[in-house]
Amino acid sequence: MTTPATTPAPPASTPLADAHAALGASFTDFAGWQMPLRYASDLAEHHAVRRAAGIFDLSHMGEIRVSGPQAGAALDAALAGRPSAMAIGRAAYGLLVDHEGGIVDDLVTYRLGEQEFLVVANAANVEPVVVALADRARPFDAHVADETARWALVAVQGPASAAIVGPLVDADLTALGYYRCAPATLTTGPGAPGVEVLLARTGYTGEDGFEVFVPVDDAVAAWDALLAATREHGGVPAGLACRDTLRLEAGMPLYGHELTTATSPFAAGLGRVVKLDKDPGPVGLEALQRLAATPPARVLVGLRGTGRRAPRAGYPVVAGGSPVGEVTSGALSPTLGYPVAMAYVDAALSAPGTALAVDVRGTELPVEVVALPFYRRER
């Protein structure tokens, strides 16, 4: 008897899907979501973010609220960092690791109150993050709730982002520093009631920018107001394609490429976010302590190429014809004009200035190890 084949579930749509379609977006299935890949030109959208601004729909990301008298202690036990030490209104980049110290997800935690935190997870990892947080919080007086379906998330990124967002919110942006958050009221139009949002000054492009967490029912009104203001300042709607080249230039890792459960935080250059002296320690602490005491065999580096051919994920990195690593992400940098890539290479060959090559279908392209990030905005 033949077992009937199961039909894959169709990708989920964000609350802004119709708005993207009206703008002529091309869509792609990403982490189980139908997301705008581009609206017109990857290159034009990338340059707009670097020069003015781009507006992104990030509603596929997961929002998980952790609350209760011991919420901070529960997160300390769940994550590799120390969220309980954050002041209210602060945010922190962090890691959720497994018992072997492998990275389950990289995420951002916002402290909303004395007993309240918001954890934002990558779209592909929402379920394992929710399960892990709930399991690890069980010994504490804390509650874990998956609120992904309640929120849309809109990001405005670029040098004009403060000028775009500022007039639409009642928050003082001069007091809202990088990796900080605050409740705010967003104006969506003359005579329209204000929308209560969470405003965060974070991002994934290497530029100044803001992420606006908005209730799903108000998502379209918020998007329309922010899009109109973005266009007034020379910005454009931007899709996942340019988001990838922007984060690559900024040396920001992407889960599933630079980070996986087989990745050590120390090999990935993320040892700075791991706290090894916590008592009680989080899940995976003993493994993290062992990993910290043993230099990794391969480490994440930047590679700079020449010409126009870019290394791609999965291509071997070679030295003297022998494999010494593997590319995790690569592209021709729109901002810099030359190929860039991130790769794990043998630690002995990881010093900036080291000459290596990438095997592109049998052709060795010369590359040089460089420090990350490739691009750093002027401040």
Short mmCIF file of C-alpha atoms in Angstrom, two decimals:
data_model
loop_
_atom_site.label_atom_id
_atom_site.label_comp_id
_atom_site.label_asym_id
_atom_site.label_seq_id
_atom_site.Cartn_x
_atom_site.Cartn_y
_atom_site.Cartn_z
CA MET A 1 0.00 0.00 0.00
CA THR A 2 1.43 3.36 -1.03
CA THR A 3 1.44 6.15 1.52
CA PRO A 4 -0.07 9.29 -0.06
CA ALA A 5 2.38 12.13 -0.48
CA THR A 6 1.80 15.10 1.76
CA THR A 7 1.25 18.46 0.14
CA PRO A 8 3.55 21.16 1.48
CA ALA A 9 1.72 23.94 3.26
CA PRO A 10 1.50 27.12 1.19
CA PRO A 11 3.71 29.96 2.38
CA ALA A 12 2.15 32.35 4.87
CA SER A 13 1.44 35.93 3.84
CA THR A 14 2.26 38.96 5.92
CA PRO A 15 -0.46 41.53 6.68
CA LEU A 16 1.15 43.73 4.00
CA ALA A 17 1.02 41.23 1.11
CA ASP A 18 -1.60 43.18 -0.85
CA ALA A 19 0.37 46.40 -0.42
CA HIS A 20 3.47 44.71 -1.85
CA ALA A 21 1.53 43.30 -4.79
CA ALA A 22 0.12 46.76 -5.56
CA LEU A 23 3.70 48.07 -5.64
CA GLY A 24 4.66 45.44 -8.23
CA ALA A 25 6.80 43.32 -5.92
CA SER A 26 8.31 40.02 -7.02
CA PHE A 27 7.77 37.44 -4.29
CA THR A 28 9.79 34.53 -2.99
CA ASP A 29 9.13 31.77 -0.48
CA PHE A 30 11.41 32.51 2.47
CA ALA A 31 11.30 30.51 5.71
CA GLY A 32 7.70 29.51 5.01
CA TRP A 33 6.57 33.04 4.18
CA GLN A 34 5.76 34.72 0.89
CA MET A 35 8.02 37.76 1.03
CA PRO A 36 8.82 40.61 -1.38
CA LEU A 37 12.15 39.83 -3.04
CA ARG A 38 12.36 43.09 -4.95
CA TYR A 39 10.08 45.80 -6.27
CA ALA A 40 12.07 47.01 -9.28
CA SER A 41 15.84 46.64 -9.03
CA ASP A 42 17.99 44.96 -6.37
CA LEU A 43 20.77 47.42 -7.14
CA ALA A 44 18.57 50.53 -6.95
CA GLU A 45 17.05 49.40 -3.66
CA HIS A 46 20.48 48.68 -2.19
CA HIS A 47 21.83 52.10 -3.17
CA ALA A 48 18.68 53.83 -1.89
CA VAL A 49 19.27 52.36 1.59
CA ARG A 50 22.91 53.47 1.58
CA ARG A 51 22.14 56.98 0.25
CA ALA A 52 18.65 57.79 1.62
CA ALA A 53 16.40 55.05 2.96
CA GLY A 54 14.55 51.85 2.29
CA ILE A 55 11.40 50.53 3.95
CA PHE A 56 11.17 46.78 4.62
CA ASP A 57 8.40 44.42 5.69
CA LEU A 58 9.86 42.14 8.37
CA SER A 59 6.58 40.72 9.61
CA HIS A 60 7.88 37.17 9.10
CA MET A 61 10.12 37.57 12.17
CA GLY A 62 8.95 35.99 15.42
CA GLU A 63 7.93 37.97 18.50
CA ILE A 64 7.99 36.10 21.81
CA ARG A 65 7.01 37.82 25.04
CA VAL A 66 8.60 36.65 28.29
CA SER A 67 6.98 38.14 31.38
CA GLY A 68 6.61 37.61 35.10
CA PRO A 69 8.50 38.23 38.35
CA GLN A 70 11.38 35.99 37.24
CA ALA A 71 11.36 36.80 33.52
CA GLY A 72 14.93 38.11 33.62
CA ALA A 73 16.21 35.07 35.49
CA ALA A 74 14.40 32.77 33.07
CA LEU A 75 16.07 34.43 30.09
CA ASP A 76 19.45 34.28 31.81
CA ALA A 77 18.93 30.53 32.09
CA ALA A 78 17.76 30.27 28.48
CA LEU A 79 20.22 32.46 26.58
CA ALA A 80 23.99 32.68 26.40
CA GLY A 81 23.96 36.32 27.53
CA ARG A 82 22.61 38.10 30.60
CA PRO A 83 19.30 39.82 29.68
CA SER A 84 18.48 40.49 33.35
CA ALA A 85 21.31 43.04 33.44
CA MET A 86 19.72 45.22 30.75
CA ALA A 87 18.05 48.46 31.72
CA ILE A 88 14.43 49.05 30.69
CA GLY A 89 14.39 50.37 27.15
CA ARG A 90 17.58 48.59 26.11
CA ALA A 91 18.06 45.83 23.55
CA ALA A 92 20.76 43.20 23.17
CA TYR A 93 21.89 40.84 20.44
CA GLY A 94 22.20 37.30 21.77
CA LEU A 95 22.29 33.58 21.14
CA LEU A 96 20.18 30.58 22.03
CA VAL A 97 22.41 27.50 22.08
CA ASP A 98 21.80 23.79 22.49
CA HIS A 99 23.41 21.37 24.96
CA GLU A 100 26.48 21.08 22.72
CA GLY A 101 26.90 24.85 22.44
CA GLY A 102 25.63 24.95 18.84
CA ILE A 103 23.62 27.98 17.79
CA VAL A 104 19.86 27.35 17.67
CA ASP A 105 19.19 30.98 16.75
CA ASP A 106 20.63 34.45 16.98
CA LEU A 107 18.08 36.92 18.24
CA VAL A 108 17.46 40.35 19.74
CA THR A 109 15.97 40.78 23.21
CA TYR A 110 14.23 44.03 24.19
CA ARG A 111 13.55 44.90 27.83
CA LEU A 112 10.11 46.51 27.94
CA GLY A 113 9.67 46.65 31.72
CA GLU A 114 10.93 45.36 35.02
CA GLN A 115 9.16 42.05 34.43
CA GLU A 116 8.68 42.07 30.66
CA PHE A 117 10.89 41.25 27.67
CA LEU A 118 10.33 40.81 23.95
CA VAL A 119 12.51 38.26 22.14
CA VAL A 120 12.67 38.56 18.34
CA ALA A 121 13.64 35.36 16.53
CA ASN A 122 14.44 34.53 12.93
CA ALA A 123 11.41 33.42 10.94
CA ALA A 124 12.70 29.90 10.30
CA ASN A 125 13.43 29.33 13.99
CA VAL A 126 10.33 30.66 15.76
CA GLU A 127 9.00 27.24 16.77
CA PRO A 128 12.29 25.86 18.21
CA VAL A 129 12.93 29.15 20.00
CA VAL A 130 9.46 29.19 21.58
CA VAL A 131 9.79 25.55 22.63
CA ALA A 132 13.27 26.08 24.10
CA LEU A 133 12.32 29.27 25.96
CA ALA A 134 9.18 27.68 27.41
CA ASP A 135 11.08 24.59 28.52
CA ARG A 136 13.95 26.54 30.07
CA ALA A 137 11.59 29.00 31.79
CA ARG A 138 9.57 26.23 33.45
CA PRO A 139 11.47 26.35 36.80
CA PHE A 140 10.86 30.10 37.05
CA ASP A 141 7.87 32.33 37.76
CA ALA A 142 7.76 33.47 34.15
CA HIS A 143 5.42 33.11 31.20
CA VAL A 144 6.46 32.61 27.56
CA ALA A 145 3.96 33.59 24.86
CA ASP A 146 4.39 33.42 21.08
CA GLU A 147 2.91 36.72 19.85
CA THR A 148 4.11 36.48 16.25
CA ALA A 149 0.57 36.50 14.88
CA ARG A 150 -0.23 39.72 16.78
CA TRP A 151 2.48 41.89 15.28
CA ALA A 152 3.61 43.30 11.97
CA LEU A 153 7.15 44.66 11.78
CA VAL A 154 8.22 47.49 9.48
CA ALA A 155 11.82 48.70 9.26
CA VAL A 156 13.07 52.02 7.88
CA GLN A 157 16.81 51.90 7.25
CA GLY A 158 19.21 54.48 5.88
CA PRO A 159 20.80 57.88 6.62
CA ALA A 160 17.43 59.63 6.23
CA SER A 161 15.61 57.24 8.58
CA ALA A 162 15.45 59.63 11.55
CA ALA A 163 14.08 62.41 9.34
CA ILE A 164 11.46 59.98 8.03
CA VAL A 165 10.33 58.43 11.29
CA GLY A 166 10.76 61.42 13.63
CA PRO A 167 7.80 63.56 12.46
CA LEU A 168 5.46 60.55 12.61
CA VAL A 169 6.08 59.53 16.23
CA ASP A 170 5.85 61.21 19.63
CA ALA A 171 9.17 59.70 20.80
CA ASP A 172 12.33 61.77 21.18
CA LEU A 173 14.68 60.15 18.68
CA THR A 174 17.68 62.07 20.00
CA ALA A 175 17.27 60.15 23.27
CA LEU A 176 16.68 56.83 21.51
CA GLY A 177 20.21 55.51 21.00
CA TYR A 178 21.35 52.50 19.04
CA TYR A 179 19.92 49.24 20.42
CA ARG A 180 17.28 51.02 22.46
CA CYS A 181 13.51 50.85 22.30
CA ALA A 182 10.53 52.86 23.52
CA PRO A 183 6.74 52.80 23.27
CA ALA A 184 5.46 55.44 20.85
CA THR A 185 2.37 56.67 19.08
CA LEU A 186 2.62 56.67 15.29
CA THR A 187 0.59 59.19 13.27
CA THR A 188 -0.83 57.59 10.13
CA GLY A 189 -2.61 60.59 8.61
CA PRO A 190 -4.56 63.80 9.25
CA GLY A 191 -7.44 63.10 11.59
CA ALA A 192 -6.52 59.44 11.98
CA PRO A 193 -6.14 58.08 15.50
CA GLY A 194 -2.57 57.40 16.53
CA VAL A 195 -1.28 53.82 16.48
CA GLU A 196 0.49 52.51 19.58
CA VAL A 197 3.76 50.90 18.51
CA LEU A 198 7.08 49.75 19.90
CA LEU A 199 9.87 51.75 18.29
CA ALA A 200 13.38 50.27 18.24
CA ARG A 201 16.61 51.71 16.88
CA THR A 202 18.06 48.47 15.59
CA GLY A 203 18.55 47.00 12.15
CA TYR A 204 20.31 44.62 9.79
CA THR A 205 21.77 46.81 7.06
CA GLY A 206 24.73 48.60 8.61
CA GLU A 207 22.85 51.91 8.47
CA ASP A 208 21.02 53.93 11.07
CA GLY A 209 17.42 52.83 11.20
CA PHE A 210 14.27 51.99 13.09
CA GLU A 211 12.08 48.94 13.47
CA VAL A 212 8.41 49.58 14.18
CA PHE A 213 6.42 46.81 15.87
CA VAL A 214 2.78 47.52 15.06
CA PRO A 215 -0.44 45.58 15.80
CA VAL A 216 -1.54 43.57 12.77
CA ASP A 217 -4.83 45.47 12.39
CA ASP A 218 -2.89 48.73 12.01
CA ALA A 219 -0.15 47.36 9.76
CA VAL A 220 -1.39 48.75 6.43
CA ALA A 221 -1.99 52.25 7.79
CA ALA A 222 1.45 52.29 9.41
CA TRP A 223 3.14 51.01 6.25
CA ASP A 224 1.39 53.57 4.05
CA ALA A 225 2.39 56.47 6.32
CA LEU A 226 6.00 55.32 6.61
CA LEU A 227 6.24 54.58 2.87
CA ALA A 228 4.96 58.05 1.95
CA ALA A 229 7.49 59.67 4.27
CA THR A 230 10.27 57.42 2.93
CA ARG A 231 9.51 58.46 -0.63
CA GLU A 232 9.49 62.14 0.35
CA HIS A 233 13.12 61.69 1.43
CA GLY A 234 14.23 59.85 -1.70
CA GLY A 235 13.78 56.35 -0.34
CA VAL A 236 12.04 53.31 -1.78
CA PRO A 237 10.37 50.07 -0.69
CA ALA A 238 13.06 47.40 -0.45
CA GLY A 239 12.98 43.62 -0.61
CA LEU A 240 14.91 40.65 0.70
CA ALA A 241 17.44 40.63 -2.15
CA CYS A 242 18.98 43.97 -1.24
CA ARG A 243 18.63 43.22 2.46
CA ASP A 244 20.99 40.30 1.91
CA THR A 245 23.67 42.36 0.12
CA LEU A 246 23.35 45.12 2.71
CA ARG A 247 23.84 42.79 5.68
CA LEU A 248 26.71 41.04 3.90
CA GLU A 249 28.56 44.33 3.37
CA ALA A 250 27.98 45.09 7.06
CA GLY A 251 29.45 41.70 8.05
CA MET A 252 26.24 40.58 9.75
CA PRO A 253 25.69 36.80 9.92
CA LEU A 254 22.64 35.08 8.47
CA TYR A 255 21.19 32.05 10.22
CA GLY A 256 21.49 29.00 8.01
CA HIS A 257 24.63 30.40 6.38
CA GLU A 258 27.14 31.72 8.92
CA LEU A 259 25.23 30.31 11.90
CA THR A 260 23.81 26.80 12.46
CA THR A 261 23.56 24.27 15.27
CA ALA A 262 26.94 23.00 14.07
CA THR A 263 28.48 26.45 14.60
CA SER A 264 30.39 27.46 17.72
CA PRO A 265 29.81 31.07 18.82
CA PHE A 266 33.58 31.44 19.17
CA ALA A 267 34.28 30.26 15.62
CA ALA A 268 31.67 32.75 14.42
CA GLY A 269 33.33 35.63 16.26
CA LEU A 270 30.42 35.98 18.68
CA GLY A 271 32.22 35.14 21.90
CA ARG A 272 31.53 38.70 23.07
CA VAL A 273 27.84 37.93 23.60
CA VAL A 274 28.48 34.75 25.60
CA LYS A 275 28.63 35.05 29.41
CA LEU A 276 30.55 32.13 30.88
CA ASP A 277 30.36 33.19 34.55
CA LYS A 278 26.61 32.91 35.16
CA ASP A 279 25.34 30.99 38.17
CA PRO A 280 23.12 29.15 37.62
CA GLY A 281 24.32 28.74 34.06
CA PRO A 282 22.16 28.43 30.96
CA VAL A 283 21.61 25.29 28.93
CA GLY A 284 24.85 24.57 27.10
CA LEU A 285 27.09 26.45 29.55
CA GLU A 286 29.49 23.55 30.13
CA ALA A 287 29.81 23.00 26.40
CA LEU A 288 30.40 26.73 25.86
CA GLN A 289 33.12 26.72 28.51
CA ARG A 290 34.85 23.83 26.76
CA LEU A 291 34.54 25.53 23.38
CA ALA A 292 35.92 28.79 24.80
CA ALA A 293 38.97 26.94 26.16
CA THR A 294 39.73 25.24 22.81
CA PRO A 295 40.74 27.41 19.83
CA PRO A 296 38.38 26.62 16.92
CA ALA A 297 39.84 24.81 13.93
CA ARG A 298 38.09 27.17 11.52
CA VAL A 299 36.91 30.73 12.04
CA LEU A 300 34.67 33.15 10.19
CA VAL A 301 36.50 35.73 8.06
CA GLY A 302 35.86 38.25 5.35
CA LEU A 303 37.17 37.67 1.83
CA ARG A 304 37.79 40.39 -0.74
CA GLY A 305 37.99 39.41 -4.39
CA THR A 306 38.83 41.10 -7.66
CA GLY A 307 37.00 41.38 -10.94
CA ARG A 308 33.25 40.85 -11.18
CA ARG A 309 32.73 37.17 -10.32
CA ALA A 310 31.56 36.71 -6.75
CA PRO A 311 32.11 33.68 -4.53
CA ARG A 312 28.85 32.02 -3.52
CA ALA A 313 27.73 29.98 -0.54
CA GLY A 314 29.15 26.47 -0.62
CA TYR A 315 32.17 27.24 -2.81
CA PRO A 316 35.43 25.76 -1.44
CA VAL A 317 38.18 28.06 -0.21
CA VAL A 318 41.60 26.72 -1.20
CA ALA A 319 45.28 27.34 -0.56
CA GLY A 320 47.89 25.69 -2.76
CA GLY A 321 45.12 23.70 -4.39
CA SER A 322 43.97 22.15 -1.10
CA PRO A 323 40.63 22.93 0.57
CA VAL A 324 40.99 25.10 3.68
CA GLY A 325 37.45 26.38 4.13
CA GLU A 326 34.06 27.12 2.65
CA VAL A 327 32.18 30.25 1.62
CA THR A 328 28.98 30.88 3.60
CA SER A 329 27.75 34.05 1.83
CA GLY A 330 29.06 36.05 -1.12
CA ALA A 331 28.09 38.73 -3.62
CA LEU A 332 29.43 41.49 -5.80
CA SER A 333 29.23 44.42 -3.39
CA PRO A 334 27.04 47.16 -4.89
CA THR A 335 28.54 49.78 -2.58
CA LEU A 336 32.21 48.83 -2.90
CA GLY A 337 32.26 47.55 -6.47
CA TYR A 338 34.21 44.34 -5.84
CA PRO A 339 33.34 40.79 -4.74
CA VAL A 340 33.00 40.13 -1.00
CA ALA A 341 32.28 36.97 0.92
CA MET A 342 32.20 35.50 4.38
CA ALA A 343 33.75 32.09 4.88
CA TYR A 344 34.98 29.68 7.51
CA VAL A 345 38.69 29.03 6.94
CA ASP A 346 41.44 27.23 8.81
CA ALA A 347 42.38 29.37 11.81
CA ALA A 348 46.05 29.40 10.77
CA LEU A 349 45.04 31.16 7.54
CA SER A 350 42.61 33.68 9.04
CA ALA A 351 44.88 36.72 9.49
CA PRO A 352 43.95 39.79 7.41
CA GLY A 353 46.15 39.99 4.34
CA THR A 354 46.36 36.22 3.83
CA ALA A 355 46.13 35.30 0.15
CA LEU A 356 43.70 32.47 -0.61
CA ALA A 357 41.50 31.43 -3.52
CA VAL A 358 37.91 30.34 -4.05
CA ASP A 359 37.22 27.40 -6.34
CA VAL A 360 34.44 28.54 -8.68
CA ARG A 361 33.51 25.48 -10.74
CA GLY A 362 37.12 24.51 -11.27
CA THR A 363 38.53 28.02 -11.62
CA GLU A 364 40.49 29.45 -8.72
CA LEU A 365 39.66 33.10 -8.09
CA PRO A 366 42.17 34.94 -5.88
CA VAL A 367 40.84 36.44 -2.65
CA GLU A 368 42.38 38.18 0.33
CA VAL A 369 41.33 37.75 3.96
CA VAL A 370 40.09 41.07 5.34
CA ALA A 371 38.64 42.22 8.64
CA LEU A 372 34.86 42.44 8.95
CA PRO A 373 32.79 44.44 8.26
CA PHE A 374 33.47 45.29 4.64
CA TYR A 375 31.43 48.50 4.94
CA ARG A 376 31.07 50.83 7.90
CA ARG A 377 28.81 53.89 7.75
CA GLU A 378 30.07 57.33 8.61
CA ARG A 379 28.84 58.49 12.01
#
